[in-house]
Amino acid sequence: MSAEWTRTDLNAIDRNDEVGISSYRSDGTLRPYVTIWAVEADGHVYVRSAYGATNPWYRRALASGRGSIRVAGVAHDIDFVRADATEEPAVDDGYRAKYGARYASIVAGIVGDSAHDVTLRLEPSAA
């Protein structure tokens, strides 16, 4: 069972355009962090692969199921969980609200049906 994000953690994610994401290797070490956008919706944290399901960081995250998010210099162990269809509208809204005004052309490619298959919910690891 996963833990919950604190309001302080969620606020940090909201305030920072970019976060670092890493997944664990089979030997238990973390891969190098990849810079990515993250949004908060309904108390959860989500990321999407802007370059689809073949993006290396995304494939490694799915294969490992565990990793780390680093935001504002603070790292948290996480579990990567596929988002379900009921979560997608709020995630789309989160990307539009956080990034749409400044990066409209990029956001257009990471919202909607084509992006839903590559949405991961980041859950704080309970361990």
PDB file of N, CA and C in Angstrom, residues 2-89:
ATOM      1  N   SER A   2       0.518   2.205  -0.801  1.00  0.00           N
ATOM      2  CA  SER A   2       1.299   3.425  -0.920  1.00  0.00           C
ATOM      3  C   SER A   2       0.872   4.454   0.115  1.00  0.00           C
ATOM      4  N   ALA A   3       1.786   5.351   0.414  1.00  0.00           N
ATOM      5  CA  ALA A   3       1.504   6.472   1.299  1.00  0.00           C
ATOM      6  C   ALA A   3       0.810   7.571   0.491  1.00  0.00           C
ATOM      7  N   GLU A   4       0.512   8.675   1.133  1.00  0.00           N
ATOM      8  CA  GLU A   4      -0.103   9.808   0.445  1.00  0.00           C
ATOM      9  C   GLU A   4       0.876  10.970   0.391  1.00  0.00           C
ATOM     10  N   TRP A   5       0.718  11.810  -0.623  1.00  0.00           N
ATOM     11  CA  TRP A   5       1.518  13.019  -0.726  1.00  0.00           C
ATOM     12  C   TRP A   5       1.066  14.016   0.330  1.00  0.00           C
ATOM     13  N   THR A   6       2.001  14.766   0.877  1.00  0.00           N
ATOM     14  CA  THR A   6       1.637  15.849   1.789  1.00  0.00           C
ATOM     15  C   THR A   6       1.303  17.088   0.968  1.00  0.00           C
ATOM     16  N   ARG A   7       0.589  18.012   1.559  1.00  0.00           N
ATOM     17  CA  ARG A   7       0.268  19.265   0.872  1.00  0.00           C
ATOM     18  C   ARG A   7       1.562  20.006   0.530  1.00  0.00           C
ATOM     19  N   THR A   8       2.568  19.937   1.393  1.00  0.00           N
ATOM     20  CA  THR A   8       3.860  20.573   1.121  1.00  0.00           C
ATOM     21  C   THR A   8       4.495  19.988  -0.139  1.00  0.00           C
ATOM     22  N   ASP A   9       4.461  18.662  -0.276  1.00  0.00           N
ATOM     23  CA  ASP A   9       5.011  18.010  -1.471  1.00  0.00           C
ATOM     24  C   ASP A   9       4.244  18.432  -2.718  1.00  0.00           C
ATOM     25  N   LEU A  10       2.924  18.425  -2.638  1.00  0.00           N
ATOM     26  CA  LEU A  10       2.097  18.788  -3.792  1.00  0.00           C
ATOM     27  C   LEU A  10       2.323  20.244  -4.187  1.00  0.00           C
ATOM     28  N   ASN A  11       2.444  21.123  -3.207  1.00  0.00           N
ATOM     29  CA  ASN A  11       2.721  22.530  -3.505  1.00  0.00           C
ATOM     30  C   ASN A  11       4.068  22.691  -4.207  1.00  0.00           C
ATOM     31  N   ALA A  12       5.071  21.930  -3.785  1.00  0.00           N
ATOM     32  CA  ALA A  12       6.385  21.997  -4.432  1.00  0.00           C
ATOM     33  C   ALA A  12       6.289  21.553  -5.886  1.00  0.00           C
ATOM     34  N   ILE A  13       5.524  20.516  -6.148  1.00  0.00           N
ATOM     35  CA  ILE A  13       5.347  20.042  -7.525  1.00  0.00           C
ATOM     36  C   ILE A  13       4.605  21.087  -8.343  1.00  0.00           C
ATOM     37  N   ASP A  14       3.585  21.712  -7.751  1.00  0.00           N
ATOM     38  CA  ASP A  14       2.846  22.766  -8.447  1.00  0.00           C
ATOM     39  C   ASP A  14       3.733  23.964  -8.780  1.00  0.00           C
ATOM     40  N   ARG A  15       4.644  24.313  -7.889  1.00  0.00           N
ATOM     41  CA  ARG A  15       5.494  25.501  -8.059  1.00  0.00           C
ATOM     42  C   ARG A  15       6.647  25.296  -9.036  1.00  0.00           C
ATOM     43  N   ASN A  16       7.031  24.066  -9.265  1.00  0.00           N
ATOM     44  CA  ASN A  16       8.190  23.786 -10.114  1.00  0.00           C
ATOM     45  C   ASN A  16       7.753  23.220 -11.457  1.00  0.00           C
ATOM     46  N   ASP A  17       8.178  23.878 -12.531  1.00  0.00           N
ATOM     47  CA  ASP A  17       7.815  23.401 -13.867  1.00  0.00           C
ATOM     48  C   ASP A  17       8.400  22.033 -14.164  1.00  0.00           C
ATOM     49  N   GLU A  18       9.603  21.795 -13.681  1.00  0.00           N
ATOM     50  CA  GLU A  18      10.283  20.542 -14.003  1.00  0.00           C
ATOM     51  C   GLU A  18      10.659  19.787 -12.740  1.00  0.00           C
ATOM     52  N   VAL A  19      10.595  18.475 -12.858  1.00  0.00           N
ATOM     53  CA  VAL A  19      11.031  17.581 -11.786  1.00  0.00           C
ATOM     54  C   VAL A  19      11.983  16.565 -12.401  1.00  0.00           C
ATOM     55  N   GLY A  20      12.687  15.853 -11.558  1.00  0.00           N
ATOM     56  CA  GLY A  20      13.521  14.753 -12.019  1.00  0.00           C
ATOM     57  C   GLY A  20      12.843  13.439 -11.703  1.00  0.00           C
ATOM     58  N   ILE A  21      12.874  12.518 -12.651  1.00  0.00           N
ATOM     59  CA  ILE A  21      12.291  11.187 -12.482  1.00  0.00           C
ATOM     60  C   ILE A  21      13.390  10.159 -12.732  1.00  0.00           C
ATOM     61  N   SER A  22      13.422   9.150 -11.896  1.00  0.00           N
ATOM     62  CA  SER A  22      14.382   8.064 -12.060  1.00  0.00           C
ATOM     63  C   SER A  22      13.701   6.752 -11.704  1.00  0.00           C
ATOM     64  N   SER A  23      14.179   5.684 -12.304  1.00  0.00           N
ATOM     65  CA  SER A  23      13.670   4.351 -11.946  1.00  0.00           C
ATOM     66  C   SER A  23      14.827   3.511 -11.422  1.00  0.00           C
ATOM     67  N   TYR A  24      14.468   2.492 -10.665  1.00  0.00           N
ATOM     68  CA  TYR A  24      15.492   1.609 -10.102  1.00  0.00           C
ATOM     69  C   TYR A  24      15.911   0.546 -11.106  1.00  0.00           C
ATOM     70  N   ARG A  25      17.200   0.257 -11.122  1.00  0.00           N
ATOM     71  CA  ARG A  25      17.737  -0.870 -11.889  1.00  0.00           C
ATOM     72  C   ARG A  25      17.481  -2.151 -11.100  1.00  0.00           C
ATOM     73  N   SER A  26      17.693  -3.269 -11.753  1.00  0.00           N
ATOM     74  CA  SER A  26      17.489  -4.562 -11.081  1.00  0.00           C
ATOM     75  C   SER A  26      18.461  -4.770  -9.924  1.00  0.00           C
ATOM     76  N   ASP A  27      19.604  -4.072  -9.944  1.00  0.00           N
ATOM     77  CA  ASP A  27      20.557  -4.208  -8.836  1.00  0.00           C
ATOM     78  C   ASP A  27      20.245  -3.270  -7.667  1.00  0.00           C
ATOM     79  N   GLY A  28      19.136  -2.526  -7.758  1.00  0.00           N
ATOM     80  CA  GLY A  28      18.714  -1.658  -6.667  1.00  0.00           C
ATOM     81  C   GLY A  28      19.253  -0.247  -6.706  1.00  0.00           C
ATOM     82  N   THR A  29      20.041   0.086  -7.727  1.00  0.00           N
ATOM     83  CA  THR A  29      20.553   1.448  -7.848  1.00  0.00           C
ATOM     84  C   THR A  29      19.635   2.269  -8.745  1.00  0.00           C
ATOM     85  N   LEU A  30      19.651   3.576  -8.519  1.00  0.00           N
ATOM     86  CA  LEU A  30      18.840   4.476  -9.337  1.00  0.00           C
ATOM     87  C   LEU A  30      19.553   4.825 -10.633  1.00  0.00           C
ATOM     88  N   ARG A  31      18.786   4.876 -11.705  1.00  0.00           N
ATOM     89  CA  ARG A  31      19.303   5.395 -12.967  1.00  0.00           C
ATOM     90  C   ARG A  31      19.443   6.919 -12.838  1.00  0.00           C
ATOM     91  N   PRO A  32      20.138   7.553 -13.771  1.00  0.00           N
ATOM     92  CA  PRO A  32      20.201   9.015 -13.749  1.00  0.00           C
ATOM     93  C   PRO A  32      18.795   9.618 -13.890  1.00  0.00           C
ATOM     94  N   TYR A  33      18.593  10.754 -13.249  1.00  0.00           N
ATOM     95  CA  TYR A  33      17.300  11.433 -13.326  1.00  0.00           C
ATOM     96  C   TYR A  33      17.081  12.008 -14.724  1.00  0.00           C
ATOM     97  N   VAL A  34      15.823  11.971 -15.151  1.00  0.00           N
ATOM     98  CA  VAL A  34      15.384  12.559 -16.405  1.00  0.00           C
ATOM     99  C   VAL A  34      14.481  13.737 -16.047  1.00  0.00           C
ATOM    100  N   THR A  35      14.674  14.866 -16.709  1.00  0.00           N
ATOM    101  CA  THR A  35      13.850  16.041 -16.454  1.00  0.00           C
ATOM    102  C   THR A  35      12.525  15.901 -17.187  1.00  0.00           C
ATOM    103  N   ILE A  36      11.435  16.176 -16.472  1.00  0.00           N
ATOM    104  CA  ILE A  36      10.100  15.959 -17.012  1.00  0.00           C
ATOM    105  C   ILE A  36       9.117  16.922 -16.351  1.00  0.00           C
ATOM    106  N   TRP A  37       7.977  17.110 -16.978  1.00  0.00           N
ATOM    107  CA  TRP A  37       6.886  17.876 -16.376  1.00  0.00           C
ATOM    108  C   TRP A  37       6.045  16.951 -15.514  1.00  0.00           C
ATOM    109  N   ALA A  38       5.516  17.494 -14.437  1.00  0.00           N
ATOM    110  CA  ALA A  38       4.624  16.739 -13.555  1.00  0.00           C
ATOM    111  C   ALA A  38       3.481  17.644 -13.127  1.00  0.00           C
ATOM    112  N   VAL A  39       2.316  17.046 -12.940  1.00  0.00           N
ATOM    113  CA  VAL A  39       1.153  17.803 -12.474  1.00  0.00           C
ATOM    114  C   VAL A  39       0.511  17.101 -11.292  1.00  0.00           C
ATOM    115  N   GLU A  40      -0.194  17.901 -10.517  1.00  0.00           N
ATOM    116  CA  GLU A  40      -0.984  17.386  -9.401  1.00  0.00           C
ATOM    117  C   GLU A  40      -2.450  17.478  -9.781  1.00  0.00           C
ATOM    118  N   ALA A  41      -3.189  16.427  -9.496  1.00  0.00           N
ATOM    119  CA  ALA A  41      -4.637  16.427  -9.717  1.00  0.00           C
ATOM    120  C   ALA A  41      -5.281  15.586  -8.625  1.00  0.00           C
ATOM    121  N   ASP A  42      -6.210  16.178  -7.926  1.00  0.00           N
ATOM    122  CA  ASP A  42      -6.966  15.463  -6.887  1.00  0.00           C
ATOM    123  C   ASP A  42      -6.063  14.796  -5.852  1.00  0.00           C
ATOM    124  N   GLY A  43      -4.965  15.467  -5.502  1.00  0.00           N
ATOM    125  CA  GLY A  43      -4.074  14.943  -4.474  1.00  0.00           C
ATOM    126  C   GLY A  43      -3.093  13.891  -4.941  1.00  0.00           C
ATOM    127  N   HIS A  44      -3.032  13.662  -6.246  1.00  0.00           N
ATOM    128  CA  HIS A  44      -2.105  12.691  -6.821  1.00  0.00           C
ATOM    129  C   HIS A  44      -1.140  13.408  -7.764  1.00  0.00           C
ATOM    130  N   VAL A  45      -0.011  12.777  -8.043  1.00  0.00           N
ATOM    131  CA  VAL A  45       0.993  13.331  -8.944  1.00  0.00           C
ATOM    132  C   VAL A  45       1.054  12.459 -10.193  1.00  0.00           C
ATOM    133  N   TYR A  46       1.105  13.115 -11.354  1.00  0.00           N
ATOM    134  CA  TYR A  46       1.097  12.408 -12.633  1.00  0.00           C
ATOM    135  C   TYR A  46       2.205  12.919 -13.541  1.00  0.00           C
ATOM    136  N   VAL A  47       2.704  12.022 -14.376  1.00  0.00           N
ATOM    137  CA  VAL A  47       3.633  12.367 -15.445  1.00  0.00           C
ATOM    138  C   VAL A  47       3.168  11.657 -16.713  1.00  0.00           C
ATOM    139  N   ARG A  48       3.588  12.210 -17.840  1.00  0.00           N
ATOM    140  CA  ARG A  48       3.285  11.597 -19.140  1.00  0.00           C
ATOM    141  C   ARG A  48       4.547  11.581 -19.984  1.00  0.00           C
ATOM    142  N   SER A  49       4.607  10.594 -20.847  1.00  0.00           N
ATOM    143  CA  SER A  49       5.706  10.518 -21.789  1.00  0.00           C
ATOM    144  C   SER A  49       5.344  11.322 -23.031  1.00  0.00           C
ATOM    145  N   ALA A  50       5.998  12.453 -23.212  1.00  0.00           N
ATOM    146  CA  ALA A  50       5.707  13.311 -24.357  1.00  0.00           C
ATOM    147  C   ALA A  50       6.048  12.641 -25.680  1.00  0.00           C
ATOM    148  N   TYR A  51       6.894  11.628 -25.652  1.00  0.00           N
ATOM    149  CA  TYR A  51       7.310  10.967 -26.886  1.00  0.00           C
ATOM    150  C   TYR A  51       6.796   9.540 -26.982  1.00  0.00           C
ATOM    151  N   GLY A  52       5.720   9.265 -26.277  1.00  0.00           N
ATOM    152  CA  GLY A  52       5.047   7.987 -26.431  1.00  0.00           C
ATOM    153  C   GLY A  52       5.616   6.852 -25.604  1.00  0.00           C
ATOM    154  N   ALA A  53       5.053   5.683 -25.854  1.00  0.00           N
ATOM    155  CA  ALA A  53       5.360   4.493 -25.055  1.00  0.00           C
ATOM    156  C   ALA A  53       6.753   3.932 -25.300  1.00  0.00           C
ATOM    157  N   THR A  54       7.415   4.354 -26.362  1.00  0.00           N
ATOM    158  CA  THR A  54       8.758   3.833 -26.630  1.00  0.00           C
ATOM    159  C   THR A  54       9.859   4.687 -25.999  1.00  0.00           C
ATOM    160  N   ASN A  55       9.485   5.785 -25.370  1.00  0.00           N
ATOM    161  CA  ASN A  55      10.469   6.635 -24.710  1.00  0.00           C
ATOM    162  C   ASN A  55      11.202   5.814 -23.654  1.00  0.00           C
ATOM    163  N   PRO A  56      12.535   5.822 -23.672  1.00  0.00           N
ATOM    164  CA  PRO A  56      13.285   4.953 -22.753  1.00  0.00           C
ATOM    165  C   PRO A  56      12.948   5.132 -21.271  1.00  0.00           C
ATOM    166  N   TRP A  57      12.807   6.376 -20.791  1.00  0.00           N
ATOM    167  CA  TRP A  57      12.512   6.544 -19.364  1.00  0.00           C
ATOM    168  C   TRP A  57      11.179   5.897 -19.020  1.00  0.00           C
ATOM    169  N   TYR A  58      10.202   6.011 -19.915  1.00  0.00           N
ATOM    170  CA  TYR A  58       8.869   5.462 -19.678  1.00  0.00           C
ATOM    171  C   TYR A  58       8.916   3.930 -19.631  1.00  0.00           C
ATOM    172  N   ARG A  59       9.595   3.328 -20.581  1.00  0.00           N
ATOM    173  CA  ARG A  59       9.717   1.863 -20.588  1.00  0.00           C
ATOM    174  C   ARG A  59      10.409   1.354 -19.328  1.00  0.00           C
ATOM    175  N   ARG A  60      11.462   2.044 -18.916  1.00  0.00           N
ATOM    176  CA  ARG A  60      12.175   1.633 -17.700  1.00  0.00           C
ATOM    177  C   ARG A  60      11.309   1.805 -16.454  1.00  0.00           C
ATOM    178  N   ALA A  61      10.531   2.877 -16.405  1.00  0.00           N
ATOM    179  CA  ALA A  61       9.638   3.094 -15.258  1.00  0.00           C
ATOM    180  C   ALA A  61       8.607   1.977 -15.155  1.00  0.00           C
ATOM    181  N   LEU A  62       8.019   1.596 -16.280  1.00  0.00           N
ATOM    182  CA  LEU A  62       7.040   0.503 -16.268  1.00  0.00           C
ATOM    183  C   LEU A  62       7.684  -0.814 -15.865  1.00  0.00           C
ATOM    184  N   ALA A  63       8.866  -1.069 -16.393  1.00  0.00           N
ATOM    185  CA  ALA A  63       9.537  -2.339 -16.096  1.00  0.00           C
ATOM    186  C   ALA A  63       9.932  -2.427 -14.628  1.00  0.00           C
ATOM    187  N   SER A  64      10.413  -1.334 -14.074  1.00  0.00           N
ATOM    188  CA  SER A  64      10.865  -1.325 -12.681  1.00  0.00           C
ATOM    189  C   SER A  64       9.702  -1.239 -11.705  1.00  0.00           C
ATOM    190  N   GLY A  65       8.763  -0.358 -12.005  1.00  0.00           N
ATOM    191  CA  GLY A  65       7.639  -0.132 -11.105  1.00  0.00           C
ATOM    192  C   GLY A  65       7.984   0.728  -9.903  1.00  0.00           C
ATOM    193  N   ARG A  66       9.267   0.997  -9.708  1.00  0.00           N
ATOM    194  CA  ARG A  66       9.715   1.788  -8.553  1.00  0.00           C
ATOM    195  C   ARG A  66      10.730   2.819  -9.013  1.00  0.00           C
ATOM    196  N   GLY A  67      10.782   3.922  -8.295  1.00  0.00           N
ATOM    197  CA  GLY A  67      11.747   4.933  -8.672  1.00  0.00           C
ATOM    198  C   GLY A  67      11.826   6.052  -7.669  1.00  0.00           C
ATOM    199  N   SER A  68      12.160   7.232  -8.186  1.00  0.00           N
ATOM    200  CA  SER A  68      12.333   8.408  -7.347  1.00  0.00           C
ATOM    201  C   SER A  68      11.911   9.637  -8.131  1.00  0.00           C
ATOM    202  N   ILE A  69      11.332  10.584  -7.423  1.00  0.00           N
ATOM    203  CA  ILE A  69      11.058  11.903  -7.990  1.00  0.00           C
ATOM    204  C   ILE A  69      11.862  12.899  -7.175  1.00  0.00           C
ATOM    205  N   ARG A  70      12.491  13.831  -7.869  1.00  0.00           N
ATOM    206  CA  ARG A  70      13.260  14.879  -7.202  1.00  0.00           C
ATOM    207  C   ARG A  70      12.666  16.223  -7.609  1.00  0.00           C
ATOM    208  N   VAL A  71      12.236  16.975  -6.616  1.00  0.00           N
ATOM    209  CA  VAL A  71      11.650  18.291  -6.866  1.00  0.00           C
ATOM    210  C   VAL A  71      12.197  19.268  -5.829  1.00  0.00           C
ATOM    211  N   ALA A  72      12.673  20.396  -6.315  1.00  0.00           N
ATOM    212  CA  ALA A  72      13.229  21.434  -5.442  1.00  0.00           C
ATOM    213  C   ALA A  72      14.304  20.866  -4.517  1.00  0.00           C
ATOM    214  N   GLY A  73      15.116  19.957  -5.044  1.00  0.00           N
ATOM    215  CA  GLY A  73      16.223  19.399  -4.289  1.00  0.00           C
ATOM    216  C   GLY A  73      15.875  18.293  -3.314  1.00  0.00           C
ATOM    217  N   VAL A  74      14.606  17.911  -3.250  1.00  0.00           N
ATOM    218  CA  VAL A  74      14.170  16.858  -2.328  1.00  0.00           C
ATOM    219  C   VAL A  74      13.732  15.644  -3.141  1.00  0.00           C
ATOM    220  N   ALA A  75      14.247  14.473  -2.781  1.00  0.00           N
ATOM    221  CA  ALA A  75      13.902  13.235  -3.491  1.00  0.00           C
ATOM    222  C   ALA A  75      12.954  12.396  -2.643  1.00  0.00           C
ATOM    223  N   HIS A  76      12.023  11.735  -3.323  1.00  0.00           N
ATOM    224  CA  HIS A  76      11.063  10.842  -2.680  1.00  0.00           C
ATOM    225  C   HIS A  76      11.035   9.526  -3.448  1.00  0.00           C
ATOM    226  N   ASP A  77      11.062   8.412  -2.745  1.00  0.00           N
ATOM    227  CA  ASP A  77      10.847   7.122  -3.394  1.00  0.00           C
ATOM    228  C   ASP A  77       9.391   7.030  -3.820  1.00  0.00           C
ATOM    229  N   ILE A  78       9.189   6.468  -5.015  1.00  0.00           N
ATOM    230  CA  ILE A  78       7.840   6.385  -5.574  1.00  0.00           C
ATOM    231  C   ILE A  78       7.595   5.022  -6.202  1.00  0.00           C
ATOM    232  N   ASP A  79       6.316   4.751  -6.409  1.00  0.00           N
ATOM    233  CA  ASP A  79       5.867   3.631  -7.221  1.00  0.00           C
ATOM    234  C   ASP A  79       5.233   4.215  -8.474  1.00  0.00           C
ATOM    235  N   PHE A  80       5.555   3.643  -9.631  1.00  0.00           N
ATOM    236  CA  PHE A  80       4.941   4.047 -10.896  1.00  0.00           C
ATOM    237  C   PHE A  80       3.697   3.192 -11.111  1.00  0.00           C
ATOM    238  N   VAL A  81       2.549   3.833 -11.285  1.00  0.00           N
ATOM    239  CA  VAL A  81       1.282   3.125 -11.464  1.00  0.00           C
ATOM    240  C   VAL A  81       0.594   3.702 -12.695  1.00  0.00           C
ATOM    241  N   ARG A  82       0.123   2.834 -13.571  1.00  0.00           N
ATOM    242  CA  ARG A  82      -0.625   3.327 -14.736  1.00  0.00           C
ATOM    243  C   ARG A  82      -1.907   4.008 -14.258  1.00  0.00           C
ATOM    244  N   ALA A  83      -2.149   5.189 -14.769  1.00  0.00           N
ATOM    245  CA  ALA A  83      -3.391   5.892 -14.451  1.00  0.00           C
ATOM    246  C   ALA A  83      -4.547   5.203 -15.160  1.00  0.00           C
ATOM    247  N   ASP A  84      -5.720   5.260 -14.557  1.00  0.00           N
ATOM    248  CA  ASP A  84      -6.877   4.669 -15.236  1.00  0.00           C
ATOM    249  C   ASP A  84      -7.693   5.767 -15.915  1.00  0.00           C
ATOM    250  N   ALA A  85      -8.617   5.355 -16.747  1.00  0.00           N
ATOM    251  CA  ALA A  85      -9.369   6.282 -17.591  1.00  0.00           C
ATOM    252  C   ALA A  85     -10.106   7.351 -16.790  1.00  0.00           C
ATOM    253  N   THR A  86     -10.544   7.033 -15.597  1.00  0.00           N
ATOM    254  CA  THR A  86     -11.288   8.016 -14.805  1.00  0.00           C
ATOM    255  C   THR A  86     -10.410   9.175 -14.344  1.00  0.00           C
ATOM    256  N   GLU A  87      -9.110   8.982 -14.313  1.00  0.00           N
ATOM    257  CA  GLU A  87      -8.184  10.029 -13.868  1.00  0.00           C
ATOM    258  C   GLU A  87      -7.775  10.981 -14.993  1.00  0.00           C
ATOM    259  N   GLU A  88      -7.890  10.530 -16.226  1.00  0.00           N
ATOM    260  CA  GLU A  88      -7.324  11.264 -17.362  1.00  0.00           C
ATOM    261  C   GLU A  88      -7.869  12.680 -17.556  1.00  0.00           C
ATOM    262  N   PRO A  89      -9.181  12.932 -17.439  1.00  0.00           N
ATOM    263  CA  PRO A  89      -9.646  14.317 -17.625  1.00  0.00           C
ATOM    264  C   PRO A  89      -9.003  15.301 -16.646  1.00  0.00           C
TER     265      PRO A  89
END
